[in-house]
mmCIF file of C-alpha atoms and ligand atoms in Angstrom:
data_model
loop_
_atom_site.group_PDB
_atom_site.id
_atom_site.type_symbol
_atom_site.label_atom_id
_atom_site.label_comp_id
_atom_site.label_asym_id
_atom_site.label_seq_id
_atom_site.Cartn_x
_atom_site.Cartn_y
_atom_site.Cartn_z
ATOM 1 C CA MET A 20 64.968 57.047 78.648
ATOM 2 C CA LYS A 21 64.131 54.493 75.954
ATOM 3 C CA THR A 22 63.134 55.269 72.366
ATOM 4 C CA LEU A 23 61.684 52.676 69.992
ATOM 5 C CA LEU A 24 63.217 52.463 66.526
ATOM 6 C CA LEU A 25 61.013 51.046 63.739
ATOM 7 C CA LYS A 26 62.423 50.313 60.269
ATOM 8 C CA LYS A 27 60.409 50.484 57.047
ATOM 9 C CA GLU A 28 59.856 46.741 56.841
ATOM 10 C CA GLU A 29 58.639 46.682 60.474
ATOM 11 C CA VAL A 30 56.289 49.610 59.871
ATOM 12 C CA SER A 31 54.813 47.754 56.877
ATOM 13 C CA ARG A 32 54.090 44.685 59.071
ATOM 14 C CA LEU A 33 52.607 46.706 61.944
ATOM 15 C CA ILE A 34 49.462 48.135 60.337
ATOM 16 C CA ASN A 35 46.865 47.123 57.782
ATOM 17 C CA MET A 36 44.722 49.354 55.588
ATOM 18 C CA GLN A 37 41.560 48.929 57.682
ATOM 19 C CA GLU A 38 43.445 50.168 60.752
ATOM 20 C CA VAL A 39 44.718 53.165 58.769
ATOM 21 C CA ILE A 40 41.164 53.990 57.679
ATOM 22 C CA ASP A 41 40.016 53.811 61.324
ATOM 23 C CA SER A 42 42.968 56.015 62.387
ATOM 24 C CA VAL A 43 42.204 58.616 59.736
ATOM 25 C CA GLU A 44 38.518 58.723 60.765
ATOM 26 C CA GLU A 45 39.660 59.227 64.356
ATOM 27 C CA ALA A 46 42.001 61.988 63.135
ATOM 28 C CA TYR A 47 39.295 63.864 61.232
ATOM 29 C CA LYS A 48 36.910 63.667 64.198
ATOM 30 C CA ALA A 49 39.587 64.878 66.594
ATOM 31 C CA PHE A 50 40.385 67.804 64.263
ATOM 32 C CA ASN A 51 36.750 68.963 64.535
ATOM 33 C CA SER A 52 36.553 68.374 68.289
ATOM 34 C CA GLY A 53 39.264 70.809 69.440
ATOM 35 C CA GLN A 54 41.712 68.008 70.271
ATOM 36 C CA VAL A 55 44.369 68.949 67.743
ATOM 37 C CA GLU A 56 47.049 71.579 67.564
ATOM 38 C CA GLN A 57 48.495 71.694 64.075
ATOM 39 C CA PRO A 58 50.823 74.575 63.151
ATOM 40 C CA ASP A 59 51.492 75.484 59.506
ATOM 41 C CA TYR A 60 54.076 73.209 58.029
ATOM 42 C CA LEU A 61 57.629 74.270 57.233
ATOM 43 C CA GLY A 62 59.586 73.537 54.094
ATOM 44 C CA ILE A 63 63.065 74.024 52.726
ATOM 45 C CA HIS A 64 63.423 74.160 48.929
ATOM 46 C CA LEU A 65 66.850 73.422 47.538
ATOM 47 C CA PRO A 66 68.097 74.261 44.048
ATOM 48 C CA SER A 67 67.769 71.635 41.274
ATOM 49 C CA PRO A 68 68.681 68.801 40.921
ATOM 50 C CA ARG A 69 67.889 68.654 44.627
ATOM 51 C CA GLY A 70 64.241 68.980 45.747
ATOM 52 C CA GLU A 71 62.382 69.936 48.916
ATOM 53 C CA ILE A 72 61.974 68.709 52.440
ATOM 54 C CA ASP A 73 58.814 69.463 54.463
ATOM 55 C CA PHE A 74 58.130 69.161 58.187
ATOM 56 C CA LYS A 75 54.566 68.572 59.469
ATOM 57 C CA LEU A 76 53.941 68.949 63.190
ATOM 58 C CA CYS A 77 50.941 68.056 65.341
ATOM 59 C CA TYR A 78 49.779 67.603 68.956
ATOM 60 C CA PHE A 79 46.839 65.245 69.615
ATOM 61 C CA SER A 80 45.511 65.641 73.173
ATOM 62 C CA GLU A 81 43.581 62.344 73.128
ATOM 63 C CA ASN A 82 46.646 60.145 72.727
ATOM 64 C CA GLU A 83 49.116 62.668 74.224
ATOM 65 C CA MET A 84 51.442 62.312 71.278
ATOM 66 C CA ILE A 85 53.284 65.031 69.403
ATOM 67 C CA SER A 86 54.333 63.941 65.912
ATOM 68 C CA MET A 87 56.763 65.434 63.456
ATOM 69 C CA LYS A 88 56.982 64.035 59.947
ATOM 70 C CA SER A 89 59.736 64.976 57.570
ATOM 71 C CA SER A 90 59.165 64.176 53.913
ATOM 72 C CA SER A 91 61.557 64.871 51.118
ATOM 73 C CA GLY A 92 60.835 64.700 47.399
ATOM 74 C CA GLY A 93 62.184 65.671 44.020
ATOM 75 C CA PHE A 94 65.824 64.751 44.704
ATOM 76 C CA ASN A 95 65.808 63.268 41.243
ATOM 77 C CA ASP A 96 69.509 62.346 41.019
ATOM 78 C CA ASN A 97 69.352 60.319 44.233
ATOM 79 C CA PRO A 98 68.831 56.839 42.712
ATOM 80 C CA THR A 99 71.703 57.136 40.226
ATOM 81 C CA ALA A 100 74.105 59.378 42.149
ATOM 82 C CA TYR A 101 73.627 58.098 45.711
ATOM 83 C CA GLY A 102 71.650 54.850 45.437
ATOM 84 C CA VAL A 103 68.769 56.139 47.585
ATOM 85 C CA PRO A 104 65.145 57.043 46.651
ATOM 86 C CA SER A 105 64.252 60.509 45.304
ATOM 87 C CA GLY A 106 61.901 60.985 48.307
ATOM 88 C CA MET A 107 62.088 59.710 51.866
ATOM 89 C CA GLY A 108 60.213 60.181 55.143
ATOM 90 C CA THR A 109 60.782 59.901 58.886
ATOM 91 C CA ILE A 110 58.372 60.254 61.804
ATOM 92 C CA LEU A 111 59.305 61.303 65.358
ATOM 93 C CA LEU A 112 56.733 60.658 68.081
ATOM 94 C CA PHE A 113 57.161 62.573 71.334
ATOM 95 C CA ASP A 114 55.354 61.717 74.557
ATOM 96 C CA ALA A 115 53.456 64.954 75.274
ATOM 97 C CA ARG A 116 53.432 64.259 79.037
ATOM 98 C CA THR A 117 57.255 64.471 79.234
ATOM 99 C CA GLY A 118 58.427 65.877 75.908
ATOM 100 C CA GLY A 119 60.604 62.769 75.575
ATOM 101 C CA LEU A 120 61.175 61.013 72.234
ATOM 102 C CA ALA A 121 59.088 57.829 72.332
ATOM 103 C CA CYS A 122 59.569 56.501 68.803
ATOM 104 C CA VAL A 123 61.463 57.076 65.550
ATOM 105 C CA MET A 124 59.982 55.304 62.560
ATOM 106 C CA ASP A 125 60.472 55.239 58.833
ATOM 107 C CA GLY A 126 57.775 57.481 57.394
ATOM 108 C CA SER A 127 57.982 56.677 53.718
ATOM 109 C CA LEU A 128 54.866 54.433 53.750
ATOM 110 C CA ILE A 129 52.667 56.533 56.016
ATOM 111 C CA THR A 130 51.898 59.397 53.646
ATOM 112 C CA GLY A 131 50.568 57.031 51.008
ATOM 113 C CA LEU A 132 48.633 54.938 53.522
ATOM 114 C CA ARG A 133 46.904 57.860 55.244
ATOM 115 C CA THR A 134 46.187 59.584 51.899
ATOM 116 C CA GLY A 135 44.595 56.445 50.493
ATOM 117 C CA ALA A 136 42.573 56.117 53.686
ATOM 118 C CA ALA A 137 41.399 59.720 53.350
ATOM 119 C CA GLY A 138 39.893 58.920 49.954
ATOM 120 C CA ALA A 139 38.229 55.779 51.371
ATOM 121 C CA VAL A 140 36.676 57.694 54.283
ATOM 122 C CA SER A 141 35.236 60.204 51.799
ATOM 123 C CA VAL A 142 33.827 57.367 49.655
ATOM 124 C CA LYS A 143 31.980 55.938 52.690
ATOM 125 C CA LEU A 144 30.371 59.303 53.394
ATOM 126 C CA LEU A 145 29.879 60.838 49.970
ATOM 127 C CA ALA A 146 29.786 58.263 47.164
ATOM 128 C CA ARG A 147 26.562 56.694 45.964
ATOM 129 C CA LYS A 148 25.927 53.315 47.614
ATOM 130 C CA ASP A 149 25.676 51.707 44.140
ATOM 131 C CA ALA A 150 29.008 53.179 42.969
ATOM 132 C CA ARG A 151 31.112 50.492 41.230
ATOM 133 C CA LYS A 152 33.295 52.287 38.651
ATOM 134 C CA ILE A 153 36.374 54.294 39.558
ATOM 135 C CA THR A 154 38.234 56.619 37.235
ATOM 136 C CA SER A 155 41.872 57.393 38.053
ATOM 137 C CA ILE A 156 43.238 60.574 36.495
ATOM 138 C CA GLY A 157 46.904 60.134 37.375
ATOM 139 C CA THR A 158 48.448 56.696 37.780
ATOM 140 C CA GLY A 159 51.409 57.181 40.143
ATOM 141 C CA ASN A 160 51.978 56.216 43.754
ATOM 142 C CA GLN A 161 48.901 57.916 45.259
ATOM 143 C CA ALA A 162 46.594 56.488 42.540
ATOM 144 C CA ARG A 163 47.587 53.008 43.684
ATOM 145 C CA MET A 164 47.071 53.864 47.359
ATOM 146 C CA GLN A 165 43.586 55.199 46.615
ATOM 147 C CA ILE A 166 42.579 51.888 45.002
ATOM 148 C CA ARG A 167 44.088 49.876 47.886
ATOM 149 C CA ALA A 168 42.080 51.857 50.437
ATOM 150 C CA ILE A 169 38.807 52.276 48.498
ATOM 151 C CA ASN A 170 38.872 48.521 47.843
ATOM 152 C CA GLU A 171 38.358 48.056 51.622
ATOM 153 C CA VAL A 172 35.112 50.047 51.662
ATOM 154 C CA MET A 173 33.356 49.166 48.380
ATOM 155 C CA LYS A 174 33.212 46.563 45.630
ATOM 156 C CA ILE A 175 35.180 48.007 42.701
ATOM 157 C CA GLN A 176 33.883 46.500 39.448
ATOM 158 C CA GLU A 177 36.095 48.305 36.973
ATOM 159 C CA ILE A 178 38.678 51.055 36.802
ATOM 160 C CA HIS A 179 39.114 53.538 33.988
ATOM 161 C CA ALA A 180 42.476 55.268 33.975
ATOM 162 C CA TRP A 181 44.316 58.044 32.181
ATOM 163 C CA ASP A 182 47.733 59.591 32.587
ATOM 164 C CA SER A 183 49.843 62.013 30.533
ATOM 165 C CA SER A 184 52.577 59.345 30.593
ATOM 166 C CA PRO A 185 51.692 56.197 28.603
ATOM 167 C CA GLU A 186 54.407 54.274 30.466
ATOM 168 C CA SER A 187 52.923 55.162 33.871
ATOM 169 C CA LEU A 188 49.428 54.229 32.629
ATOM 170 C CA ALA A 189 50.547 50.849 31.292
ATOM 171 C CA LYS A 190 52.401 49.991 34.512
ATOM 172 C CA TYR A 191 49.414 51.008 36.643
ATOM 173 C CA LYS A 192 47.138 48.794 34.559
ATOM 174 C CA SER A 193 49.342 45.724 34.925
ATOM 175 C CA ASP A 194 50.088 46.355 38.651
ATOM 176 C CA ILE A 195 46.441 46.911 39.637
ATOM 177 C CA GLU A 196 45.110 43.999 37.572
ATOM 178 C CA ARG A 197 47.723 41.715 39.140
ATOM 179 C CA GLU A 198 47.088 42.952 42.699
ATOM 180 C CA PHE A 199 43.278 43.040 42.689
ATOM 181 C CA GLY A 200 42.104 41.183 39.565
ATOM 182 C CA THR A 201 39.974 44.257 38.806
ATOM 183 C CA PRO A 202 39.944 45.160 35.079
ATOM 184 C CA VAL A 203 41.641 48.487 34.286
ATOM 185 C CA LYS A 204 40.658 50.153 30.993
ATOM 186 C CA ALA A 205 43.406 52.466 29.764
ATOM 187 C CA ALA A 206 41.456 55.378 28.310
ATOM 188 C CA LYS A 207 42.444 57.108 25.096
ATOM 189 C CA SER A 208 41.341 60.500 26.459
ATOM 190 C CA LYS A 209 40.646 62.135 29.831
ATOM 191 C CA GLN A 210 37.052 62.756 28.704
ATOM 192 C CA GLU A 211 36.472 59.073 27.906
ATOM 193 C CA ALA A 212 37.720 58.101 31.373
ATOM 194 C CA VAL A 213 35.868 60.814 33.339
ATOM 195 C CA GLU A 214 32.513 60.063 31.652
ATOM 196 C CA GLN A 215 32.618 56.521 33.055
ATOM 197 C CA ALA A 216 33.166 57.523 36.681
ATOM 198 C CA ASP A 217 30.945 56.838 39.682
ATOM 199 C CA ILE A 218 33.998 57.926 41.666
ATOM 200 C CA LEU A 219 36.627 60.161 40.099
ATOM 201 C CA VAL A 220 40.039 60.172 41.765
ATOM 202 C CA THR A 221 42.608 62.776 40.717
ATOM 203 C CA THR A 222 46.220 62.245 41.787
ATOM 204 C CA THR A 223 48.415 64.041 39.257
ATOM 205 C CA ARG A 224 51.044 66.709 39.756
ATOM 206 C CA GLY A 225 48.981 68.903 37.396
ATOM 207 C CA LYS A 226 49.235 72.681 37.406
ATOM 208 C CA GLY A 227 46.130 73.446 35.318
ATOM 209 C CA SER A 228 42.594 72.162 34.796
ATOM 210 C CA LEU A 229 42.589 68.511 33.577
ATOM 211 C CA VAL A 230 38.915 67.622 34.099
ATOM 212 C CA GLU A 231 36.185 69.697 32.418
ATOM 213 C CA ALA A 232 32.870 70.311 34.150
ATOM 214 C CA ALA A 233 30.831 69.051 31.172
ATOM 215 C CA TRP A 234 32.387 65.574 31.459
ATOM 216 C CA VAL A 235 31.336 64.947 35.086
ATOM 217 C CA ARG A 236 28.059 63.007 35.340
ATOM 218 C CA PRO A 237 25.431 63.767 38.005
ATOM 219 C CA GLY A 238 25.937 61.601 41.065
ATOM 220 C CA THR A 239 29.726 61.447 40.729
ATOM 221 C CA HIS A 240 31.893 61.646 43.846
ATOM 222 C CA ILE A 241 35.248 63.334 43.253
ATOM 223 C CA VAL A 242 38.290 62.603 45.400
ATOM 224 C CA ALA A 243 40.703 65.486 44.711
ATOM 225 C CA ILE A 244 44.145 64.513 46.017
ATOM 226 C CA GLY A 245 46.817 66.058 43.814
ATOM 227 C CA THR A 246 46.381 69.728 44.718
ATOM 228 C CA ASP A 247 48.074 70.069 48.059
ATOM 229 C CA GLN A 248 50.115 73.212 47.364
ATOM 230 C CA LYS A 249 49.650 76.621 45.778
ATOM 231 C CA GLY A 250 50.138 76.528 42.018
ATOM 232 C CA LYS A 251 48.696 73.032 41.592
ATOM 233 C CA GLN A 252 45.297 72.378 39.965
ATOM 234 C CA GLU A 253 43.419 69.381 38.512
ATOM 235 C CA LEU A 254 39.742 70.382 38.206
ATOM 236 C CA ASP A 255 37.831 72.918 36.107
ATOM 237 C CA PRO A 256 36.642 75.378 38.794
ATOM 238 C CA GLU A 257 33.145 75.264 37.203
ATOM 239 C CA ILE A 258 32.737 71.727 38.659
ATOM 240 C CA PHE A 259 32.386 73.399 42.073
ATOM 241 C CA ARG A 260 29.477 75.662 41.055
ATOM 242 C CA ASN A 261 26.632 73.392 42.132
ATOM 243 C CA ALA A 262 28.555 70.638 43.869
ATOM 244 C CA LYS A 263 28.583 69.597 47.536
ATOM 245 C CA ILE A 264 32.076 70.705 48.595
ATOM 246 C CA VAL A 265 33.804 68.996 51.508
ATOM 247 C CA ASN A 266 37.288 69.935 52.730
ATOM 248 C CA ASP A 267 39.693 68.103 55.019
ATOM 249 C CA SER A 268 40.714 71.486 56.504
ATOM 250 C CA LEU A 269 38.890 74.644 55.472
ATOM 251 C CA SER A 270 41.944 76.820 56.127
ATOM 252 C CA GLN A 271 44.284 74.587 54.117
ATOM 253 C CA CYS A 272 41.895 73.926 51.201
ATOM 254 C CA THR A 273 40.912 77.561 50.751
ATOM 255 C CA GLU A 274 44.533 78.651 50.805
ATOM 256 C CA LYS A 275 46.268 75.963 48.755
ATOM 257 C CA GLY A 276 43.799 73.190 47.834
ATOM 258 C CA GLU A 277 41.600 72.634 44.794
ATOM 259 C CA THR A 278 38.906 74.747 46.530
ATOM 260 C CA TRP A 279 41.142 77.861 46.154
ATOM 261 C CA HIS A 280 40.536 77.981 42.376
ATOM 262 C CA PRO A 281 36.711 78.447 42.299
ATOM 263 C CA LEU A 282 37.012 80.883 45.241
ATOM 264 C CA ASN A 283 39.594 82.885 43.325
ATOM 265 C CA LYS A 284 37.345 83.006 40.259
ATOM 266 C CA ASN A 285 34.270 83.999 42.392
ATOM 267 C CA ILE A 286 32.440 80.862 41.228
ATOM 268 C CA ILE A 287 31.799 80.066 44.887
ATOM 269 C CA THR A 288 32.132 81.856 48.261
ATOM 270 C CA ARG A 289 33.358 80.293 51.499
ATOM 271 C CA ASN A 290 29.672 79.887 52.497
ATOM 272 C CA ASP A 291 29.254 77.407 49.646
ATOM 273 C CA ILE A 292 31.688 74.979 51.303
ATOM 274 C CA HIS A 293 29.406 72.400 52.891
ATOM 275 C CA ALA A 294 31.636 70.960 55.610
ATOM 276 C CA GLU A 295 34.965 69.737 56.876
ATOM 277 C CA ILE A 296 34.908 65.961 56.631
ATOM 278 C CA GLY A 297 35.237 65.577 60.420
ATOM 279 C CA GLU A 298 31.940 67.418 60.870
ATOM 280 C CA ILE A 299 30.189 64.793 58.753
ATOM 281 C CA LEU A 300 31.847 61.976 60.718
ATOM 282 C CA LEU A 301 30.698 63.623 63.956
ATOM 283 C CA GLY A 302 27.111 63.858 62.637
ATOM 284 C CA LYS A 303 27.122 67.671 62.671
ATOM 285 C CA LYS A 304 26.680 67.888 58.883
ATOM 286 C CA LEU A 305 25.127 65.578 56.313
ATOM 287 C CA GLY A 306 27.016 63.470 53.789
ATOM 288 C CA ARG A 307 25.459 62.623 50.399
ATOM 289 C CA GLU A 308 21.763 63.513 50.356
ATOM 290 C CA ASP A 309 20.609 62.277 46.927
ATOM 291 C CA GLU A 310 21.676 60.230 43.943
ATOM 292 C CA GLU A 311 22.142 63.181 41.601
ATOM 293 C CA GLU A 312 24.441 65.511 43.520
ATOM 294 C CA ILE A 313 28.079 65.870 42.577
ATOM 295 C CA THR A 314 30.222 65.672 45.706
ATOM 296 C CA ILE A 315 33.835 66.841 45.949
ATOM 297 C CA PHE A 316 36.252 65.882 48.717
ATOM 298 C CA ASP A 317 39.262 68.215 48.605
ATOM 299 C CA SER A 318 42.166 66.646 50.479
ATOM 300 C CA THR A 319 45.300 68.685 51.192
ATOM 301 C CA GLY A 320 46.639 66.269 53.807
ATOM 302 C CA MET A 321 46.912 66.966 57.523
ATOM 303 C CA ALA A 322 49.549 66.312 60.179
ATOM 304 C CA ILE A 323 46.854 64.765 62.444
ATOM 305 C CA GLN A 324 46.449 61.946 59.865
ATOM 306 C CA ASP A 325 50.157 61.199 60.290
ATOM 307 C CA ASN A 326 49.928 61.469 64.063
ATOM 308 C CA ALA A 327 46.953 59.088 64.461
ATOM 309 C CA THR A 328 48.408 56.538 62.005
ATOM 310 C CA ALA A 329 51.921 56.618 63.458
ATOM 311 C CA SER A 330 50.577 56.377 67.011
ATOM 312 C CA LYS A 331 48.611 53.254 66.054
ATOM 313 C CA ILE A 332 51.783 51.728 64.532
ATOM 314 C CA TYR A 333 53.711 52.563 67.730
ATOM 315 C CA GLN A 334 50.951 51.060 69.896
ATOM 316 C CA ASN A 335 50.898 47.869 67.784
ATOM 317 C CA ALA A 336 54.739 47.633 67.983
ATOM 318 C CA VAL A 337 54.710 47.882 71.787
ATOM 319 C CA GLU A 338 51.928 45.272 72.034
ATOM 320 C CA GLN A 339 53.685 42.872 69.629
ATOM 321 C CA GLY A 340 57.226 43.506 70.977
ATOM 322 C CA LEU A 341 58.551 44.567 67.565
ATOM 323 C CA GLY A 342 61.348 47.078 66.922
ATOM 324 C CA THR A 343 64.579 47.978 68.716
ATOM 325 C CA TYR A 344 64.924 50.227 71.739
ATOM 326 C CA PHE A 345 67.830 52.639 72.163
ATOM 327 C CA ALA A 346 68.647 55.306 74.747
ATOM 328 C CA PHE A 347 70.193 58.728 74.086
ATOM 329 C CA PHE A 348 70.905 58.866 77.837
ATOM 330 C CA GLU A 349 70.330 56.561 80.819
ATOM 331 C CA LYS A 350 68.354 58.686 83.283
HETATM 332 N N1 LIG B 412 46.294 65.359 49.490
HETATM 333 C C1 LIG B 412 47.267 64.695 50.084
HETATM 334 O O1 LIG B 412 47.192 64.379 51.279
HETATM 335 C C2 LIG B 412 48.448 64.268 49.288
HETATM 336 C C3 LIG B 412 49.336 63.322 49.842
HETATM 337 C C4 LIG B 412 50.391 62.897 49.089
HETATM 338 C C5 LIG B 412 50.608 63.407 47.826
HETATM 339 N N2 LIG B 412 49.763 64.350 47.329
HETATM 340 C C6 LIG B 412 49.950 64.902 45.967
HETATM 341 O O2 LIG B 412 49.430 63.981 45.031
HETATM 342 C C7 LIG B 412 50.101 64.158 43.778
HETATM 343 C C8 LIG B 412 50.514 62.817 43.239
HETATM 344 O O3 LIG B 412 51.481 62.239 44.101
HETATM 345 P P1 LIG B 412 52.157 60.829 43.685
HETATM 346 O O4 LIG B 412 53.023 60.417 44.809
HETATM 347 O O5 LIG B 412 51.121 59.877 43.201
HETATM 348 O O6 LIG B 412 53.047 61.298 42.464
HETATM 349 P P2 LIG B 412 53.650 60.387 41.304
HETATM 350 O O7 LIG B 412 54.765 61.185 40.726
HETATM 351 O O8 LIG B 412 53.901 59.000 41.802
HETATM 352 O O9 LIG B 412 52.463 60.268 40.227
HETATM 353 C C9 LIG B 412 51.967 61.379 39.551
HETATM 354 C C10 LIG B 412 51.309 60.886 38.250
HETATM 355 O O10 LIG B 412 50.692 61.993 37.622
HETATM 356 C C11 LIG B 412 51.152 62.076 36.267
HETATM 357 N N3 LIG B 412 51.223 63.497 35.951
HETATM 358 C C12 LIG B 412 52.097 64.402 36.426
HETATM 359 N N4 LIG B 412 51.805 65.619 35.951
HETATM 360 C C13 LIG B 412 50.702 65.498 35.184
HETATM 361 C C14 LIG B 412 49.921 66.388 34.428
HETATM 362 N N5 LIG B 412 50.227 67.679 34.365
HETATM 363 N N6 LIG B 412 48.882 65.909 33.783
HETATM 364 C C15 LIG B 412 48.569 64.596 33.835
HETATM 365 N N7 LIG B 412 49.268 63.679 34.531
HETATM 366 C C16 LIG B 412 50.326 64.133 35.194
HETATM 367 C C17 LIG B 412 52.491 61.394 36.204
HETATM 368 O O11 LIG B 412 52.742 60.825 34.890
HETATM 369 C C18 LIG B 412 52.335 60.304 37.252
HETATM 370 O O12 LIG B 412 51.809 59.112 36.723
HETATM 371 C C19 LIG B 412 51.236 65.154 44.060
HETATM 372 O O13 LIG B 412 50.836 66.430 43.639
HETATM 373 C C20 LIG B 412 51.392 65.088 45.552
HETATM 374 O O14 LIG B 412 51.962 66.276 46.086
HETATM 375 C C21 LIG B 412 48.682 64.765 48.031
#
């Protein structure tokens, strides 16, 4: 039995952002069409200075692929002590017809790609059509991926950015201006940045409210990325009170996403959650309905996004003859 091995550099050549956006749309629709089996993910937390490693598993009946993604993070001594990154990722794709291992690929790029694409899909459905200004609260890896993906679906005129680390903010400004030629204004305060936003993207590792309700203008679309685990928070729960709330997965967002906070404070009930994003893509629920509403897309990240994206990379590799085959056994 043959298994295809794809290295990081090959993975990066095998997919472009538009294909990732298409794959993530397919993933969200599949999730709301009963085509996905996605157990809770597993994690092992190791004592400092080591970090954690998570395993996300998913079966997608449409493509008959079972995916498992491992992602590690927070191994902060890695670069100096071992000469490897502090976080790494691997994806295994199994052929669901046989249970055999079809592909092993580096997974360190996929999380960022599919998370950026998630934001872009939400912008297509929920941002105002005349939206031009993006505010980035948080200027790390995911902030960059959001700009790369949103740039595919709208014309970004200017970016306002804030981060608790001035070094991170300065590097983001120079990187984004070099990559896209879009001006980035480094804001002196969070409030100054948020008040400019047509689209507000939050991608920090924050564990408390960073964005106050009073700063958010009517008509803003919020892409809430950072809160993907219990204990994390980026938004004032009051922002949810009269907003149109969209989740990637209701069960995940109400348990460990940004949506948990207003539920916990009784600012909203589960009935106030408008939709899962796949329902809007399938035409079962409406996206933005007027220019004034504040929309919130709460993304916690789903294994089906990894599955659909990795399966597309695998398909492209087979078509283009890229990668190296190996066999654990001959027959
Ligand atoms: N929703 C999803 O699917 C998904 C996917 C991947 C990552 N994430 C989450 O997104 C977040 C960001 O990931 P990343 O890879 O960009 O991380 P990163 O470390 O590259 O960047 C985080 C940025 O936030 C800033 N920051 C950290 N804590 C802050 C705070 N309390 N207040 C203000 N700024 C703060 C840092 O200075 C840094 O610039 C993480 O919480 C991560 O778990 C979510």
